[in-house]
DNA sequence: CTGGGGATGGGGCCC
DNA sequence: GGGGCCCCATCCCCA
C-alpha cells in the first residue's frame, strides 16, 4: 500500500499539528512565506478582548491571510501579580503586542495530544504561578484539612488546564479573511482560500473550482469519460469515490445500522435519512 | 420511504 | 511549498 491515507480516523476531530505550527509562529516575523502578512486584531470570540489602550489594528485588505495572534507568552509572576496581588488562579496571558517583556512560553504545551496524560513541565512564570497556587493550597490544607487541600489542589489544576486550553485555542493562528475560519498552518489556509477564489475554470462551461483535480472530475461530466469500472458489474464511473460507494451495493453486509430497528444501510446518509424520518425517536 | 448514482467540497499525505 | 492524489463526507436528484 503506497500511501498511508487509507487509514483515517475521526474526521470530525482533526487536530492541528501544533509542533509544526510552533515553528511557523517562531519564524512568522522573518520567513518569506509569512512576509506581507499582517497582525490583525484579535477576534473577540477567539481571544481575550483588547484593552482600551490597545485598540484593534485595521486589517490590511490587500493581504489574503492573517496572523491572528502573536507568539503567546505569559506574564512574569511579578507582572501578573501587580501591586495588589492577584488571585493565583487568575489566568494571565499577553504578548509583545502589549509591550511587555516576554517570559518563558509553554513550549511543551503545544501538542494537545499530550495533555490528557502527561503535562508539560511548568517553567518560568508559570512555575511561579503554579507554586503560588500550591502554597495557597498548602495553606488551605493546614487550615482546612486534607479534603479541602485536595479541593484547592484540584482547583489549581483546573485553572492550569483552562489556561492551557485558552493557550492552545490561540495556536490556530491562521485566519481566513473571507470567512474567519482558523487553520493551524499557512498551507492549510492557502488550500482553504482556494475554495473562495476558485481559480480553476472549466473551459467548456466556465464553472469555477477550487482545485485542478476537481475541475478534472467536472470535465469528465462533459466528456463522458468514466475511467473507474466496477469489477462486479462492469458499470463505469467518472469518480473513484462514487465507484467506492457503488461497490458497497455489491456487499452483502451493510455497514450502517439503525439503533432503533436494527435495519442496515449501505450509506451513512441513508441511515441518517432513515433516522430523521422518525424510526428512532431517540432517548 | 428507500436505494443508488452523480457531482462536489475539503483535509491529509506523499512526491 | 506546491501539485497531485486519496479519502471521507455531503448534497442533490431520480427511479
Tab-separated table of N, CA and C in Angstrom, chain A residues 74-77 80-82 84-93 122 125-140 152-163:
chain	number	residue	atom	x	y	z
A	74	UNK	N	3.557	34.373	28.588
A	74	UNK	CA	2.845	34.537	29.839
A	74	UNK	C	3.557	35.565	30.678
A	75	UNK	N	2.774	36.273	31.410
A	75	UNK	CA	3.351	37.320	32.238
A	75	UNK	C	4.272	36.729	33.281
A	76	UNK	N	5.324	37.490	33.580
A	76	UNK	CA	6.127	37.133	34.729
A	76	UNK	C	5.238	37.191	35.971
A	77	UNK	N	5.630	36.430	36.952
A	77	UNK	CA	4.793	36.361	38.140
A	77	UNK	C	4.598	37.742	38.740
A	80	UNK	N	2.176	39.607	36.617
A	80	UNK	CA	0.820	39.105	36.783
A	80	UNK	C	0.289	39.490	38.157
A	81	UNK	N	1.193	39.571	39.092
A	81	UNK	CA	0.758	39.837	40.444
A	81	UNK	C	0.309	41.281	40.603
A	82	UNK	N	1.071	42.187	39.967
A	82	UNK	CA	0.713	43.581	40.075
A	82	UNK	C	0.924	44.085	41.490
A	84	UNK	N	-1.459	44.835	43.746
A	84	UNK	CA	-2.420	44.399	44.747
A	84	UNK	C	-2.329	42.917	45.030
A	85	UNK	N	-1.612	42.177	44.192
A	85	UNK	CA	-1.548	40.740	44.424
A	85	UNK	C	-2.745	40.057	43.801
A	86	UNK	N	-2.476	39.147	42.929
A	86	UNK	CA	-3.540	38.537	42.131
A	86	UNK	C	-4.150	37.319	42.791
A	87	UNK	N	-5.231	36.931	42.252
A	87	UNK	CA	-5.757	35.597	42.523
A	87	UNK	C	-4.857	34.621	41.795
A	88	UNK	N	-4.263	33.685	42.523
A	88	UNK	CA	-3.327	32.761	41.844
A	88	UNK	C	-3.991	31.943	40.764
A	89	UNK	N	-5.295	31.838	40.772
A	89	UNK	CA	-5.972	31.060	39.742
A	89	UNK	C	-6.298	31.913	38.530
A	90	UNK	N	-6.055	33.181	38.655
A	90	UNK	CA	-6.365	34.068	37.542
A	90	UNK	C	-5.433	33.770	36.377
A	91	UNK	N	-5.988	33.578	35.201
A	91	UNK	CA	-5.170	33.322	34.030
A	91	UNK	C	-4.687	34.636	33.481
A	92	UNK	N	-3.415	34.706	33.272
A	92	UNK	CA	-2.871	35.916	32.654
A	92	UNK	C	-2.138	35.528	31.402
A	93	UNK	N	-2.425	36.198	30.332
A	93	UNK	CA	-1.774	35.907	29.061
A	93	UNK	C	-1.655	37.192	28.280
A	122	UNK	N	6.307	22.753	34.044
A	122	UNK	CA	5.905	24.130	34.277
A	122	UNK	C	7.151	24.944	34.540
A	125	UNK	N	7.488	31.788	34.621
A	125	UNK	CA	6.396	32.461	35.306
A	125	UNK	C	5.287	31.485	35.669
A	126	UNK	N	5.100	30.506	34.799
A	126	UNK	CA	4.061	29.532	35.103
A	126	UNK	C	4.400	28.729	36.341
A	127	UNK	N	5.693	28.453	36.472
A	127	UNK	CA	6.106	27.707	37.649
A	127	UNK	C	5.830	28.534	38.898
A	128	UNK	N	6.177	29.814	38.808
A	128	UNK	CA	5.937	30.677	39.962
A	128	UNK	C	4.444	30.730	40.267
A	129	UNK	N	3.655	30.815	39.191
A	129	UNK	CA	2.217	30.891	39.397
A	129	UNK	C	1.691	29.601	39.997
A	130	UNK	N	2.197	28.496	39.469
A	130	UNK	CA	1.736	27.212	39.985
A	130	UNK	C	2.145	27.040	41.439
A	131	UNK	N	3.365	27.477	41.734
A	131	UNK	CA	3.812	27.381	43.117
A	131	UNK	C	2.939	28.245	44.016
A	132	UNK	N	2.538	29.388	43.481
A	132	UNK	CA	1.627	30.219	44.251
A	132	UNK	C	0.333	29.491	44.537
A	133	UNK	N	-0.145	28.796	43.522
A	133	UNK	CA	-1.353	28.001	43.717
A	133	UNK	C	-1.120	26.933	44.776
A	134	UNK	N	0.036	26.290	44.660
A	134	UNK	CA	0.326	25.221	45.608
A	134	UNK	C	0.429	25.762	47.028
A	135	UNK	N	1.102	26.918	47.172
A	135	UNK	CA	1.240	27.478	48.504
A	135	UNK	C	-0.126	27.809	49.086
A	136	UNK	N	-0.993	28.330	48.185
A	136	UNK	CA	-2.344	28.606	48.650
A	136	UNK	C	-3.039	27.334	49.071
A	137	UNK	N	-2.800	26.294	48.285
A	137	UNK	CA	-3.434	25.018	48.622
A	137	UNK	C	-2.863	24.452	49.907
A	138	UNK	N	-1.537	24.650	50.078
A	138	UNK	CA	-0.929	24.156	51.310
A	138	UNK	C	-1.496	24.879	52.524
A	139	UNK	N	-1.694	26.196	52.343
A	139	UNK	CA	-2.288	26.940	53.442
A	139	UNK	C	-3.684	26.399	53.732
A	140	UNK	N	-4.392	26.136	52.654
A	140	UNK	CA	-5.735	25.605	52.850
A	140	UNK	C	-5.676	24.244	53.518
A	152	UNK	N	-8.492	22.374	46.852
A	152	UNK	CA	-7.712	23.529	46.418
A	152	UNK	C	-6.708	23.130	45.347
A	153	UNK	N	-6.088	21.962	45.572
A	153	UNK	CA	-5.128	21.494	44.578
A	153	UNK	C	-5.826	21.241	43.250
A	154	UNK	N	-7.014	20.650	43.329
A	154	UNK	CA	-7.761	20.383	42.107
A	154	UNK	C	-8.121	21.688	41.407
A	155	UNK	N	-8.475	22.697	42.201
A	155	UNK	CA	-8.815	23.987	41.601
A	155	UNK	C	-7.621	24.563	40.861
A	156	UNK	N	-6.449	24.428	41.478
A	156	UNK	CA	-5.253	24.931	40.808
A	156	UNK	C	-5.010	24.175	39.519
A	157	UNK	N	-5.194	22.848	39.581
A	157	UNK	CA	-5.004	22.039	38.382
A	157	UNK	C	-5.998	22.419	37.309
A	158	UNK	N	-7.235	22.655	37.732
A	158	UNK	CA	-8.276	23.024	36.772
A	158	UNK	C	-7.929	24.345	36.100
A	159	UNK	N	-7.474	25.295	36.925
A	159	UNK	CA	-7.108	26.586	36.349
A	159	UNK	C	-5.980	26.428	35.337
A	160	UNK	N	-5.071	25.548	35.694
A	160	UNK	CA	-3.946	25.290	34.790
A	160	UNK	C	-4.455	24.706	33.469
A	161	UNK	N	-5.380	23.786	33.568
A	161	UNK	CA	-5.927	23.188	32.357
A	161	UNK	C	-6.651	24.238	31.524
A	162	UNK	N	-7.411	25.086	32.199
A	162	UNK	CA	-8.140	26.117	31.465
A	162	UNK	C	-7.173	27.064	30.774
A	163	UNK	N	-6.093	27.359	31.499
A	163	UNK	CA	-5.096	28.243	30.914
A	163	UNK	C	-4.506	27.624	29.658
